[in-house]
Structure formats: C-alpha cells, structure tokens
Coordinates of C-alpha atoms in Angstrom, one line a residue:
M15 CA 22.3 -57.0 21.7
A16 CA 22.9 -57.2 25.4
G17 CA 20.5 -58.2 28.2
G18 CA 19.3 -61.7 28.7
Q19 CA 15.6 -61.9 29.5
G20 CA 14.8 -58.4 28.3
R21 CA 16.0 -59.2 24.8
R22 CA 13.4 -61.7 24.0
W23 CA 10.4 -59.3 24.2
A24 CA 12.1 -55.9 23.8
T25 CA 13.2 -56.6 20.2
R26 CA 10.0 -58.1 18.8
P27 CA 9.0 -56.5 15.5
E28 CA 5.5 -55.7 16.8
F29 CA 7.1 -53.9 19.8
W30 CA 9.0 -51.5 17.5
R31 CA 6.2 -51.0 15.0
E32 CA 3.4 -50.3 17.5
M33 CA 5.2 -48.4 20.2
F34 CA 8.8 -47.2 19.5
D35 CA 8.1 -45.6 16.1
H36 CA 5.2 -43.6 17.4
L37 CA 6.5 -42.5 20.8
G38 CA 7.2 -38.8 21.3
A39 CA 9.3 -39.3 24.4
G40 CA 12.6 -41.0 24.8
L41 CA 12.3 -44.7 25.8
A42 CA 14.9 -47.1 27.0
V43 CA 14.3 -50.7 27.8
L44 CA 16.6 -52.3 30.4
D45 CA 17.2 -55.9 31.3
P46 CA 16.9 -57.1 35.0
S47 CA 20.5 -56.0 35.6
G48 CA 19.9 -52.4 34.4
R49 CA 21.7 -52.7 31.1
I50 CA 20.2 -51.1 28.0
V51 CA 18.7 -53.6 25.5
A52 CA 16.7 -51.2 23.3
V53 CA 16.2 -47.4 22.8
N54 CA 13.9 -45.6 20.4
L55 CA 14.7 -42.8 17.9
A56 CA 13.5 -40.1 20.3
A57 CA 16.0 -41.2 22.9
E58 CA 18.8 -41.1 20.3
E59 CA 17.9 -37.6 19.3
L60 CA 17.4 -36.3 22.9
L61 CA 20.7 -37.8 24.2
G62 CA 22.8 -37.2 21.1
R63 CA 23.9 -40.9 21.2
T64 CA 23.4 -43.7 18.7
A65 CA 21.5 -46.9 19.7
S66 CA 24.6 -49.0 19.0
A67 CA 26.7 -46.9 21.4
M68 CA 24.2 -47.4 24.2
M69 CA 23.4 -51.1 23.8
G70 CA 24.6 -53.3 26.6
K71 CA 25.7 -50.3 28.8
D72 CA 24.6 -49.8 32.4
F73 CA 21.9 -47.1 32.1
H74 CA 22.7 -45.4 35.4
N75 CA 26.5 -45.4 34.9
L76 CA 26.2 -44.1 31.3
L77 CA 23.6 -41.4 31.5
H78 CA 22.7 -40.4 35.1
R79 CA 24.5 -37.2 36.2
H80 CA 24.0 -34.1 38.4
T81 CA 23.3 -30.9 36.6
D82 CA 27.0 -30.0 37.0
G83 CA 28.0 -33.3 35.2
A84 CA 29.2 -35.1 38.3
A85 CA 28.4 -38.7 38.7
I86 CA 25.6 -39.6 41.1
P87 CA 26.6 -42.3 43.7
D88 CA 24.4 -45.4 43.5
E89 CA 23.1 -45.1 47.0
W90 CA 21.7 -41.6 46.3
C91 CA 20.3 -42.3 42.9
R92 CA 16.4 -42.6 42.8
L93 CA 16.7 -44.4 39.4
R94 CA 19.2 -46.9 40.7
I95 CA 17.1 -47.6 43.8
A96 CA 14.0 -48.0 41.6
L97 CA 15.8 -50.5 39.4
T98 CA 17.2 -52.5 42.4
R99 CA 13.9 -52.6 44.2
R100 CA 11.9 -53.4 41.1
R101 CA 9.4 -50.6 41.6
S102 CA 8.2 -47.5 39.7
S103 CA 9.8 -44.2 40.3
Y104 CA 9.6 -40.6 38.9
A105 CA 11.7 -37.5 38.8
E106 CA 10.5 -34.1 37.5
M107 CA 13.9 -32.3 37.7
D108 CA 16.9 -34.5 36.8
S109 CA 19.6 -34.6 34.1
F110 CA 21.1 -37.2 31.8
L111 CA 24.5 -36.9 30.1
S112 CA 24.5 -36.2 26.4
G113 CA 26.8 -37.7 23.9
D114 CA 28.9 -34.5 23.8
G115 CA 29.4 -34.5 27.6
H116 CA 26.7 -31.9 28.5
P117 CA 24.0 -32.6 31.1
I118 CA 20.4 -32.4 29.7
P119 CA 17.5 -31.5 32.0
V120 CA 14.9 -34.3 31.9
T121 CA 11.8 -35.6 33.5
W122 CA 11.8 -39.4 33.7
F123 CA 9.4 -42.2 34.7
S124 CA 10.5 -45.8 35.3
A125 CA 8.3 -48.9 35.7
P126 CA 9.3 -52.6 36.0
V127 CA 7.7 -55.1 33.7
I128 CA 6.7 -58.1 35.9
R129 CA 5.0 -61.3 34.9
N130 CA 4.1 -64.1 37.4
G131 CA 6.5 -62.6 39.9
R132 CA 9.5 -62.6 37.5
V133 CA 11.0 -59.3 36.4
L134 CA 11.4 -59.2 32.6
G135 CA 12.9 -55.8 32.5
T136 CA 12.4 -52.1 33.2
T137 CA 11.1 -49.3 31.0
V138 CA 12.4 -45.7 31.4
L139 CA 10.6 -42.9 29.7
F140 CA 12.2 -39.5 29.7
A141 CA 11.6 -36.1 28.1
G142 CA 13.5 -32.8 28.0
D143 CA 13.6 -29.5 26.0
A144 CA 14.3 -31.4 22.7
T145 CA 10.9 -33.2 23.0
G146 CA 8.8 -30.3 24.1
G147 CA 8.7 -31.3 27.7
E148 CA 6.1 -34.0 28.1
T149 CA 4.0 -33.8 31.3
E150 CA 3.9 -36.4 34.0
E151 CA 0.5 -37.5 32.8
G152 CA 1.8 -37.9 29.3
L153 CA 4.7 -40.0 30.4
T154 CA 2.5 -42.1 32.6
A155 CA 0.1 -42.7 29.7
H156 CA 3.0 -43.9 27.6
V157 CA 4.1 -46.3 30.3
I158 CA 0.6 -47.7 30.7
A159 CA 0.4 -48.2 26.9
L160 CA 3.8 -49.8 26.9
E161 CA 3.0 -52.2 29.7
D162 CA -0.2 -53.1 28.0
L163 CA 1.5 -54.0 24.8
T164 CA 4.3 -55.9 26.7
N165 CA 1.7 -57.9 28.6
R166 CA 0.0 -58.9 25.4
L167 CA 3.3 -60.0 23.8
T168 CA 4.2 -61.8 27.0
L169 CA 0.9 -63.6 27.0
A170 CA 1.5 -64.9 23.5
A171 CA 5.0 -66.1 24.5
E172 CA 3.6 -67.8 27.7
I173 CA 1.0 -69.7 25.6
A174 CA 3.7 -70.9 23.1
T175 CA 5.9 -72.1 26.0
A176 CA 3.0 -73.9 27.8
L177 CA 1.8 -75.6 24.7
A178 CA 5.4 -76.7 23.7
Q179 CA 5.7 -78.5 27.0
T180 CA 3.1 -81.2 26.3
L181 CA 2.3 -83.7 23.5
D182 CA -1.1 -84.6 25.0
T183 CA -4.1 -82.8 23.4
E184 CA -6.2 -82.7 26.5
E185 CA -3.4 -81.3 28.6
A186 CA -2.6 -78.7 26.0
I187 CA -6.2 -77.5 26.0
A188 CA -6.3 -77.6 29.8
R189 CA -3.2 -75.4 30.0
L190 CA -4.8 -72.8 27.7
G191 CA -7.8 -72.0 29.8
P192 CA -6.0 -70.5 32.9
L193 CA -3.8 -68.4 30.6
L194 CA -6.8 -66.7 28.9
V195 CA -9.5 -66.6 31.6
P196 CA -9.9 -64.1 33.2
R197 CA -6.7 -62.5 31.9
L198 CA -8.0 -61.8 28.4
A199 CA -11.7 -62.9 28.5
D200 CA -14.4 -63.9 30.9
W201 CA -15.3 -67.1 29.0
L202 CA -13.6 -69.4 26.6
A203 CA -14.8 -72.3 24.3
I204 CA -12.7 -74.5 22.1
D205 CA -14.2 -76.5 19.2
L206 CA -12.1 -79.1 17.3
R207 CA -12.8 -80.5 13.8
R208 CA -12.4 -84.3 13.8
D209 CA -13.1 -87.0 11.2
E210 CA -16.3 -87.8 13.1
G211 CA -17.4 -84.1 13.2
I212 CA -17.1 -81.0 15.3
R213 CA -16.7 -81.4 19.1
R214 CA -16.7 -78.7 21.8
V215 CA -13.8 -80.0 23.9
A216 CA -13.5 -77.2 26.5
V217 CA -15.6 -74.4 28.2
V218 CA -13.8 -72.3 30.8
G219 CA -15.4 -69.5 32.8
P220 CA -14.8 -67.4 35.9
E221 CA -14.5 -69.2 39.2
G222 CA -17.7 -69.3 41.1
R223 CA -19.9 -68.9 38.0
D224 CA -22.0 -72.0 37.6
L225 CA -23.1 -72.4 34.0
D226 CA -23.1 -76.2 33.9
Q227 CA -20.1 -75.9 31.6
E228 CA -20.0 -79.7 30.9
A229 CA -23.5 -79.5 29.4
W230 CA -22.1 -77.2 26.6
Q231 CA -19.3 -79.6 25.8
G232 CA -19.6 -82.6 23.5
P233 CA -20.5 -83.2 19.8
L234 CA -21.8 -80.2 17.9
P235 CA -24.2 -80.1 14.9
P236 CA -22.5 -80.6 11.5
L237 CA -21.0 -77.7 9.7
D238 CA -23.4 -76.2 7.2
E239 CA -21.4 -75.0 4.2
H240 CA -24.0 -72.3 3.4
S241 CA -24.3 -70.9 6.9
R242 CA -23.1 -67.3 7.3
S243 CA -22.8 -67.5 11.1
A244 CA -19.4 -66.4 12.6
L245 CA -18.5 -69.8 13.9
A246 CA -19.3 -71.5 10.6
R247 CA -17.2 -69.0 8.6
V248 CA -14.2 -69.4 10.9
L249 CA -14.4 -73.2 10.8
R250 CA -14.4 -73.1 7.0
G251 CA -11.1 -71.2 7.1
G252 CA -12.3 -67.6 7.5
E253 CA -10.7 -64.7 9.2
P254 CA -11.2 -63.8 12.9
V255 CA -14.6 -62.4 13.6
L256 CA -15.5 -59.7 16.2
L257 CA -19.1 -59.7 17.4
G258 CA -20.9 -56.9 19.3
P259 CA -24.3 -57.1 21.0
R260 CA -26.3 -56.8 17.7
E261 CA -24.3 -59.6 16.0
I262 CA -24.7 -61.8 19.0
A263 CA -28.4 -61.4 18.9
T264 CA -28.7 -62.2 15.2
P265 CA -31.1 -65.1 14.6
P266 CA -29.1 -68.3 13.8
D267 CA -29.3 -69.8 10.3
S268 CA -28.2 -73.4 11.1
P269 CA -28.3 -75.9 14.0
L270 CA -24.6 -75.2 14.7
A271 CA -25.2 -71.4 14.8
A272 CA -28.2 -72.1 17.1
V273 CA -25.9 -73.9 19.6
Q274 CA -23.4 -71.1 19.5
T275 CA -26.0 -68.3 19.9
G276 CA -27.6 -70.1 22.9
F277 CA -24.2 -70.5 24.5
L278 CA -23.2 -66.8 24.1
Q279 CA -26.6 -65.6 25.3
A280 CA -26.4 -67.9 28.3
L281 CA -23.1 -66.3 29.2
G282 CA -24.5 -62.8 28.9
A283 CA -21.8 -62.1 26.4
S284 CA -21.5 -58.5 25.1
S285 CA -18.3 -58.8 23.1
V286 CA -17.0 -61.9 21.4
V287 CA -14.0 -62.9 19.3
I288 CA -14.0 -66.1 17.3
V289 CA -10.7 -67.1 15.6
P290 CA -9.6 -70.2 13.7
L291 CA -7.2 -72.7 15.3
G292 CA -4.4 -73.3 12.9
T293 CA -3.8 -71.9 9.5
V294 CA -6.1 -71.0 6.6
R295 CA -5.0 -74.2 4.8
Q296 CA -5.4 -76.4 7.8
V297 CA -8.2 -75.3 10.3
T298 CA -8.1 -77.5 13.4
G299 CA -11.0 -75.8 15.0
A300 CA -12.2 -72.5 16.5
L301 CA -11.4 -70.5 19.7
T302 CA -14.3 -68.4 21.1
L303 CA -13.5 -65.7 23.7
A304 CA -16.3 -63.7 25.3
R305 CA -16.5 -60.8 27.6
T306 CA -19.6 -59.9 29.6
D307 CA -18.8 -56.3 30.6
D308 CA -20.4 -53.8 28.3
A309 CA -17.7 -51.3 29.2
R310 CA -14.8 -53.5 28.1
P311 CA -15.4 -54.7 24.5
F312 CA -12.6 -56.3 22.5
D313 CA -10.6 -53.9 20.3
A314 CA -8.9 -54.4 17.0
T315 CA -5.5 -54.9 18.6
E316 CA -6.9 -57.6 20.8
V317 CA -8.5 -59.4 17.8
A318 CA -5.1 -59.5 16.1
L319 CA -3.5 -60.9 19.3
I320 CA -6.2 -63.5 19.7
G321 CA -5.8 -64.5 16.0
D322 CA -2.1 -65.0 16.6
I323 CA -2.9 -67.1 19.7
G324 CA -5.3 -69.2 17.6
R325 CA -2.6 -70.0 15.0
R326 CA -0.2 -71.1 17.8
V327 CA -2.9 -73.2 19.5
G328 CA -4.0 -74.8 16.3
L329 CA -0.4 -75.8 15.3
A330 CA 0.2 -77.2 18.8
I331 CA -3.0 -79.3 18.7
D332 CA -2.1 -80.6 15.3
N333 CA 1.2 -81.7 16.7
T334 CA -0.4 -83.4 19.6
L335 CA -2.9 -85.2 17.4
L336 CA -0.1 -86.4 15.0
F337 CA 1.9 -87.6 18.0
G338 CA -1.1 -89.4 19.4
R339 CA -1.6 -91.3 16.2
Q340 CA 2.0 -92.3 16.1
R341 CA 1.9 -93.3 19.7
E342 CA -1.1 -95.5 19.1
I343 CA 0.6 -97.3 16.2
A344 CA 3.8 -97.8 18.2
E345 CA 1.9 -99.1 21.3
A346 CA -0.2 -101.4 19.2
M347 CA 2.9 -102.8 17.6
Q348 CA 4.5 -103.5 21.0
R349 CA 1.4 -105.1 22.5
N350 CA 1.0 -107.4 19.5
L351 CA 4.6 -108.6 19.9
L352 CA 4.5 -109.0 23.7
I353 CA 3.1 -112.5 23.8
A354 CA 1.6 -114.4 26.8
V355 CA 4.5 -115.9 28.6
P356 CA 4.8 -119.7 28.8
Q357 CA 4.6 -121.7 32.0
P358 CA 7.4 -124.3 31.6
G359 CA 6.8 -127.3 33.9
R360 CA 6.8 -126.2 37.6
L361 CA 8.3 -122.8 36.9
R362 CA 5.9 -119.9 36.8
M363 CA 6.3 -116.7 34.8
A364 CA 4.5 -113.3 34.7
A365 CA 5.0 -110.2 32.6
R366 CA 3.8 -106.6 32.4
Y367 CA 4.1 -103.8 29.9
Q368 CA 3.2 -100.3 31.0
P369 CA 3.1 -97.6 28.4
A370 CA 4.6 -94.2 29.2
A371 CA 2.2 -91.6 30.6
P372 CA 0.0 -89.7 28.1
G373 CA 2.0 -87.0 26.4
S374 CA 5.2 -89.1 26.6
Q375 CA 6.6 -90.9 23.6
V376 CA 6.4 -94.7 23.5
G377 CA 9.9 -96.4 23.4
G378 CA 11.2 -99.7 22.3
D379 CA 10.9 -101.8 25.4
W380 CA 10.1 -105.5 25.1
Y381 CA 10.2 -108.8 26.8
D382 CA 10.1 -112.4 25.5
A383 CA 10.1 -115.9 26.9
F384 CA 10.0 -119.2 24.9
P385 CA 11.2 -122.8 25.2
L386 CA 14.4 -123.9 23.5
R387 CA 15.1 -127.1 21.6
D388 CA 17.3 -128.5 24.3
G389 CA 14.6 -128.1 27.0
A390 CA 15.9 -124.9 28.5
T391 CA 13.7 -121.8 28.7
A392 CA 14.8 -118.5 27.1
L393 CA 14.2 -115.2 28.9
V394 CA 14.7 -111.8 27.1
I395 CA 14.3 -108.2 28.2
G396 CA 15.4 -105.3 25.9
D397 CA 15.1 -101.6 25.1
V398 CA 15.8 -100.0 21.8
I399 CA 17.3 -96.5 22.4
G400 CA 14.8 -93.8 21.3
H401 CA 11.2 -92.8 21.9
D402 CA 9.3 -92.9 18.7
L403 CA 7.8 -95.1 16.1
A404 CA 11.2 -96.0 14.7
A405 CA 12.2 -97.3 18.2
A406 CA 9.1 -99.5 18.3
A407 CA 9.9 -100.8 14.7
G408 CA 13.5 -101.5 15.7
M409 CA 12.2 -103.4 18.8
A410 CA 10.1 -105.6 16.5
Q411 CA 13.2 -106.4 14.3
L412 CA 15.4 -107.3 17.2
H413 CA 12.6 -109.4 18.8
G414 CA 12.3 -111.6 15.7
M415 CA 16.0 -111.9 15.0
L416 CA 16.8 -112.9 18.6
R417 CA 14.1 -115.5 18.7
S418 CA 15.4 -117.1 15.4
L419 CA 19.0 -117.1 16.6
A420 CA 18.2 -118.6 20.0
W421 CA 16.1 -121.4 18.5
D422 CA 18.6 -122.2 15.8
R423 CA 21.8 -122.1 17.8
M424 CA 22.2 -124.1 21.0
K425 CA 25.0 -121.9 22.2
P426 CA 25.7 -119.8 25.4
P427 CA 23.8 -116.5 25.6
S428 CA 27.0 -114.5 24.9
A429 CA 27.4 -116.2 21.5
I430 CA 23.8 -115.5 20.6
I431 CA 24.0 -111.8 21.6
D432 CA 27.3 -111.4 19.8
R433 CA 25.8 -112.8 16.6
L434 CA 22.8 -110.5 17.0
D435 CA 25.1 -107.5 17.4
E436 CA 26.8 -108.4 14.1
A437 CA 23.5 -108.4 12.3
V438 CA 22.1 -105.2 13.8
P439 CA 23.8 -102.7 11.5
V440 CA 23.2 -104.8 8.4
I441 CA 19.6 -105.9 8.8
T442 CA 18.0 -103.2 11.0
N443 CA 17.9 -99.4 11.4
V444 CA 18.5 -99.7 15.2
A445 CA 21.2 -97.3 16.4
L446 CA 21.7 -98.7 19.9
A447 CA 19.9 -101.1 22.2
T448 CA 20.3 -102.9 25.5
A449 CA 19.2 -106.4 26.2
I450 CA 19.6 -109.4 28.5
Y451 CA 19.4 -112.9 27.1
A452 CA 19.1 -115.7 29.6
R453 CA 18.6 -119.5 29.8
V454 CA 16.9 -121.1 32.7
E455 CA 18.3 -124.7 32.9
G456 CA 17.5 -127.6 35.1
P457 CA 15.6 -130.9 35.3
E458 CA 11.9 -131.0 35.9
E459 CA 12.2 -131.5 39.6
G460 CA 15.0 -128.9 39.9
P461 CA 17.4 -127.5 40.9
W462 CA 17.6 -124.7 38.3
Q463 CA 20.2 -122.2 37.4
L464 CA 20.4 -119.1 35.3
L465 CA 22.9 -118.6 32.5
W466 CA 22.9 -115.1 31.0
T467 CA 24.7 -112.2 29.4
S468 CA 23.8 -108.5 29.4
A469 CA 24.3 -106.0 26.6
G470 CA 24.4 -102.9 28.7
H471 CA 21.1 -103.6 30.4
P472 CA 20.1 -102.9 34.0
P473 CA 21.1 -106.0 36.1
P474 CA 18.6 -108.8 36.9
L475 CA 17.2 -108.8 40.4
L476 CA 17.1 -112.1 42.4
V477 CA 14.9 -112.2 45.5
T478 CA 14.9 -115.3 47.8
R479 CA 11.8 -116.6 49.5
E480 CA 13.3 -115.2 52.8
G481 CA 13.3 -111.7 51.4
R482 CA 17.0 -111.3 50.5
A483 CA 17.3 -109.3 47.3
E484 CA 20.5 -109.1 45.2
Y485 CA 21.3 -107.6 41.8
L486 CA 23.2 -110.0 39.5
E487 CA 25.8 -107.7 38.1
Q488 CA 28.0 -110.2 36.4
G489 CA 27.8 -110.9 32.7
Q490 CA 27.9 -107.2 31.7
G491 CA 29.0 -106.3 28.1
L492 CA 28.6 -103.6 25.5
L493 CA 25.4 -102.3 24.2
L494 CA 24.1 -103.6 20.8
G495 CA 24.9 -101.4 17.9
T496 CA 28.2 -99.9 19.0
G497 CA 30.0 -101.0 15.9
L498 CA 33.1 -102.1 17.8
G499 CA 33.0 -105.6 16.4
V500 CA 32.8 -108.9 18.1
I501 CA 34.9 -108.7 21.2
G502 CA 33.2 -111.5 23.1
R503 CA 30.6 -110.7 25.8
P504 CA 30.9 -112.6 29.1
D505 CA 28.4 -115.2 30.4
A506 CA 27.4 -115.5 34.0
T507 CA 25.7 -118.2 36.0
A508 CA 23.8 -118.2 39.3
P509 CA 21.7 -120.8 41.1
L510 CA 17.9 -120.1 41.5
P511 CA 17.1 -121.1 45.1
P512 CA 13.7 -122.8 45.8
G513 CA 10.9 -120.2 46.2
S514 CA 13.1 -117.4 44.7
T515 CA 11.9 -114.8 42.2
L516 CA 13.9 -113.5 39.3
L517 CA 13.0 -110.1 37.9
L518 CA 14.0 -108.7 34.6
Y519 CA 13.0 -105.1 33.9
T520 CA 13.7 -102.1 31.7
D521 CA 15.2 -98.8 32.9
G522 CA 11.8 -97.0 32.9
L523 CA 11.1 -98.8 36.2
V524 CA 14.1 -97.3 38.0
E525 CA 14.8 -94.0 36.2
V526 CA 12.6 -91.2 37.4
P527 CA 13.3 -87.6 36.5
G528 CA 14.8 -85.7 39.4
T529 CA 16.4 -88.8 41.0
D530 CA 19.6 -90.7 40.4
L531 CA 19.7 -94.3 39.2
D532 CA 21.1 -95.6 42.5
T533 CA 18.0 -94.3 44.3
G534 CA 15.7 -96.1 41.8
L535 CA 17.6 -99.4 42.1
H536 CA 17.6 -99.2 45.9
G537 CA 13.9 -98.6 45.9
L538 CA 13.2 -101.5 43.6
R539 CA 15.3 -103.9 45.7
R540 CA 13.5 -102.8 48.9
H541 CA 10.1 -103.3 47.4
A542 CA 10.9 -106.6 45.8
A543 CA 12.3 -107.9 49.1
A544 CA 9.0 -107.0 50.9
L545 CA 7.0 -108.7 48.2
A546 CA 9.0 -111.9 48.1
R547 CA 6.2 -114.2 49.3
H548 CA 3.4 -112.6 47.3
P549 CA 1.8 -114.5 44.4
L550 CA 3.7 -113.8 41.3
E551 CA 1.0 -111.8 39.5
D552 CA 0.5 -109.7 42.6
F553 CA 4.3 -109.3 42.9
C554 CA 4.4 -107.7 39.4
D555 CA 1.4 -105.4 40.0
Q556 CA 2.7 -104.2 43.4
I557 CA 6.2 -103.5 41.9
L558 CA 4.7 -101.2 39.4
A559 CA 2.4 -99.6 41.9
R560 CA 5.1 -98.9 44.6
M561 CA 7.7 -97.3 42.4
P562 CA 7.8 -93.5 42.5
P563 CA 5.5 -91.6 40.0
G564 CA 6.7 -89.2 37.4
N565 CA 8.2 -91.7 35.0
T566 CA 8.1 -90.6 31.3
D567 CA 9.3 -93.9 29.8
D568 CA 7.5 -97.1 29.1
I569 CA 8.2 -100.2 31.3
A570 CA 8.6 -103.9 30.6
L571 CA 8.8 -106.5 33.4
L572 CA 9.4 -110.3 33.2
A573 CA 9.3 -112.3 36.4
L574 CA 10.1 -116.0 37.0
R575 CA 9.1 -117.8 40.2
V576 CA 10.9 -121.0 41.2
P577 CA 8.9 -123.7 43.1
T578 CA 9.6 -124.1 46.8
G579 CA 10.6 -127.8 46.8
R580 CA 10.6 -131.1 44.9
P581 CA 7.3 -132.4 43.5
L582 CA 5.4 -135.1 45.3
R583 CA 5.6 -138.4 43.5
P584 CA 2.5 -140.5 43.0
G585 CA 1.8 -142.4 46.3
G586 CA 4.5 -140.4 48.1
S587 CA 4.1 -138.1 51.1

C-alpha cells in the first residue's frame, strides 16, 4: 500500500472491522501528501473502481472532475485547498469520476486527522445517488465517529512508542500519566505486584486538584484470595472491570478493597475501569482509570481500549524490571572487580567508576592498577564492546587474564596486549574490546616515564602542573578481538614531568549523543587543564561534574599524579 504515515493506522484490523465494514457512505483515507491509502467497500461500489486500482493514486487527480468531466485545476479545487491547508471542508454539489469515465454527483466532507500538531492523514467521506444521498449531518456524524476511533488507536500507538523508549520502570510509569490524564480519564492509579507485596506506585489527577496524591501511594494491604472486589479480581488475573456509581459504593470485603473504595470515593469517581497490567499468565499489577463526570461514563469500546493499554503497559514494565535486575547484577560485578588503587611510593592515584544513567544499559568499562615484579606500576583502562550482562562478564574475563599476563611476563606493554589478543577468542566470549596497558617506570625519587600501548582506546591525557594538556596519541594499535592475528602493536614512551597528572578514561566520558568525538575530547582537555593544580581526588570529581550531561554510557577514570620534586632527605633542607 502507498502512503507513509497514514498506512500505519489506516490499515489496522480494528479500523476495518469497527468502521469500514459498517459505513454506508464512501470513505477514502489519504496520507499527508493526498495519496489514497485505504478505501471502503461503499467507495468501490459508488465509484465503480477497485481498491487496488485506487491505492497510491493522488485522490484529486484521479477522481475530482467537473460535471462535464473536465479536470479541475488545483488552485480552484476546494478539496485540494483543504488537503494542502490541513483543514476540514465540505461540498454539497460536486462530482467524482467513475471507473467508466462518467462524472458522479456527490456530496463530500473532508477532515484532517491531527495528533500533537502532526498530520497523520485526511479522511474524505462522500455520498451520491448509489448510496441514497447521505445528509450533511450524517456525513459529519461519520467523520466524528471515525476521528474518535482514530484518536483511540493513535493513543494506543503513542503509549507503545513512549514505553519502548525507556528501560527504567519509574520513567515508564511517569510517561504514562500525561498520555491518559485528562485525555482518557480524570484520575489514574497504578499498582504493581512485587515480591514484597502490592505497591501503589503512581496516582495522577487533573492539574490544580489537590488530593494529597502522595498519601495514596505506597504499600497496599495484601491480596485476599477470597475477596470479590474489582481490584482483587484483576490482580488475580481477572478480566477488565467496569464500575458504575452503585459498584463504587459497594461495601469493601477486605483491607485492600477498603483502600481502593476510599480512594475512589475521595476522587468523587462516577465511572471506573480497572484492568490488569500484563497478561492473564503474568499479571504485573493493575491500572485504575476514573472519571468524575456523571455525563461521561466509560463505554464498552473504551474498556476494550484500556484493556489493550494495560497489556502493553504490563509487558513494558516487565521488561524494565528484568532489565533492572540484569543491570544490578552487571553493576555489582563491575564494582567488585574495580579495586581500590594502590599508592606506589610518592606517586598518587585515584579512580572513579560512574554507571550509566538509569534506563541505560551497563557496559564493560573497567580500570586496574597494580605493582609489577620488577618494581614498575601497571595501569589499565578498558572497555568491552556491548552494553549488557555479557559485556560485564567479558570485562571480568579480560581483567583477570591481563593481570596474570602482566605479572608473569616482564615484557613491554605491546607484547602483553598481543598475547592477550591471541587468547581472547579461545578463552572468552568477548567480541571486541579496547584497552590501554601502561607501565609507570622510574626510581623512588624520580624521574618517571610512561611506557604504553593502546588497543583502539581513546588516547591518554597528560596535564602538566602549569596547565598544558596534551593527548598522547602514539602507541595506537588494533582493537582486541579483530581476529587478524598478531601483527605487533607499537609501544610508546613519554616522560611524566614533576607535578603532572596522567588521565586514562573510557569513551563514555567524551562521547555524548548529539555531539561529535572531537568536541568531547576538546572539552575534556580544557577542563583538565583548568584543574591541573587541584588535589587528585577533587580533580577526578570535577572532571565528571564538568563534562556535558546526556551520556548514556558508563564511565571509568584512572588518574596518576606525579610529585612536584625530589623528596627531602633526613637532615636535609
């Protein structure tokens, strides 16, 4: 079928079943460009054209004609103007071209379907002698009914889209409230079933109405398996329930029912729908929607829609809860492996690990620092490609392997990383990873130098005490896990001046959505230079605080501070 945005809602099975099959007038649905994406049976019969022959065609160019059959110029066509200006229009005496080439007298009514300022399409209802000549009022009633159904279907789609954009339970629930209140109901309550019991996690009402909404949130009484209250039945896996004034006033038969009854009466609810969140097999909780206007009770169609919304919401919440558990495991794994850094001699070190924002997946970032057998100090920063539990597990594997290789083999960093790369596909499930392995070498009194190699990792940043910041871009080699064999990564060396700070970091620090990498690197260098004389712990904290917000990746930092001069000898000055 043709027609981009219109296709998604105009071809829904519910759309055809509830509206097209029972409509007495001809109906065409157009996409924003005016092309036909759907027609009903009445339109085919009236126009003498099949649906397949009309799909994708420009409605005006195909059908709109003068009574003598001549084409109507665009600038004179009321229908074309209505389509272009996205407004409703009506013509009582007009004609469309039939499939056999004859003009058919018609009355038509068009209306755009708009949601949140975006035109989803246009509906055109028309009638002629073949349909018995529907009145303007009849056509208008059809348009109103069509728009109402379209709005409901669009609401369901918007909810699905909003919930799919987050993996955080609280954010998912927060997004739901503004979509349903006041659009579908005056009040909303969401109850979730947890291992520790039932909890009311959200109460949303109209702006300006003070019900002390937070007082109704929190733990609820336990679910009574014998209670016949609507909320209890739904939480046990029952069907959606519609309550009128008499049912709302029914005396409660359990503590849980008493809380729900008190809540609904405090709202002044006159019509209530309670639906399960999730499926019959897996009920995550319950969604309660309430209206307070006696003249606007929920109807059966709305109950079905709200039931569908409940299924969508329940599945989305299940996903966020599962993700949250996986994230907690991955984060705990990382924190247990990120040890307190040593303080070798007069050198000082500090490290930070910052998880990704809630709703983002934890990755495989890690740092490490440990003394080597020959007196040097090893520094490691790495990132396993991926953002899930597998990435965190891969990080743990690389962490242990690199430590073992570095302790066992007193060789240059490039040889250690090359050997690690050989082992990656054999011993681990890691697909790709970046890493820097460095040695800090020098006598107790200094001077010190850095010897390092990089497997595709962002370059180290060296900041002098005077505030000159420079990226150490030498020593770059292939990522770990490429499978290209040992080709020999390069080593690089650089002196570490007195009072300087060396910063190793993962890409989450400099990669922010909406900006390029160069912008992030430039910002990091500028902030690090300004913080050159700050105490090392404060240096790390300020680096994290000053980088732009919006990051969706975790961050690891490892910083080394070189002393400013030689140590004073006993009795010296």
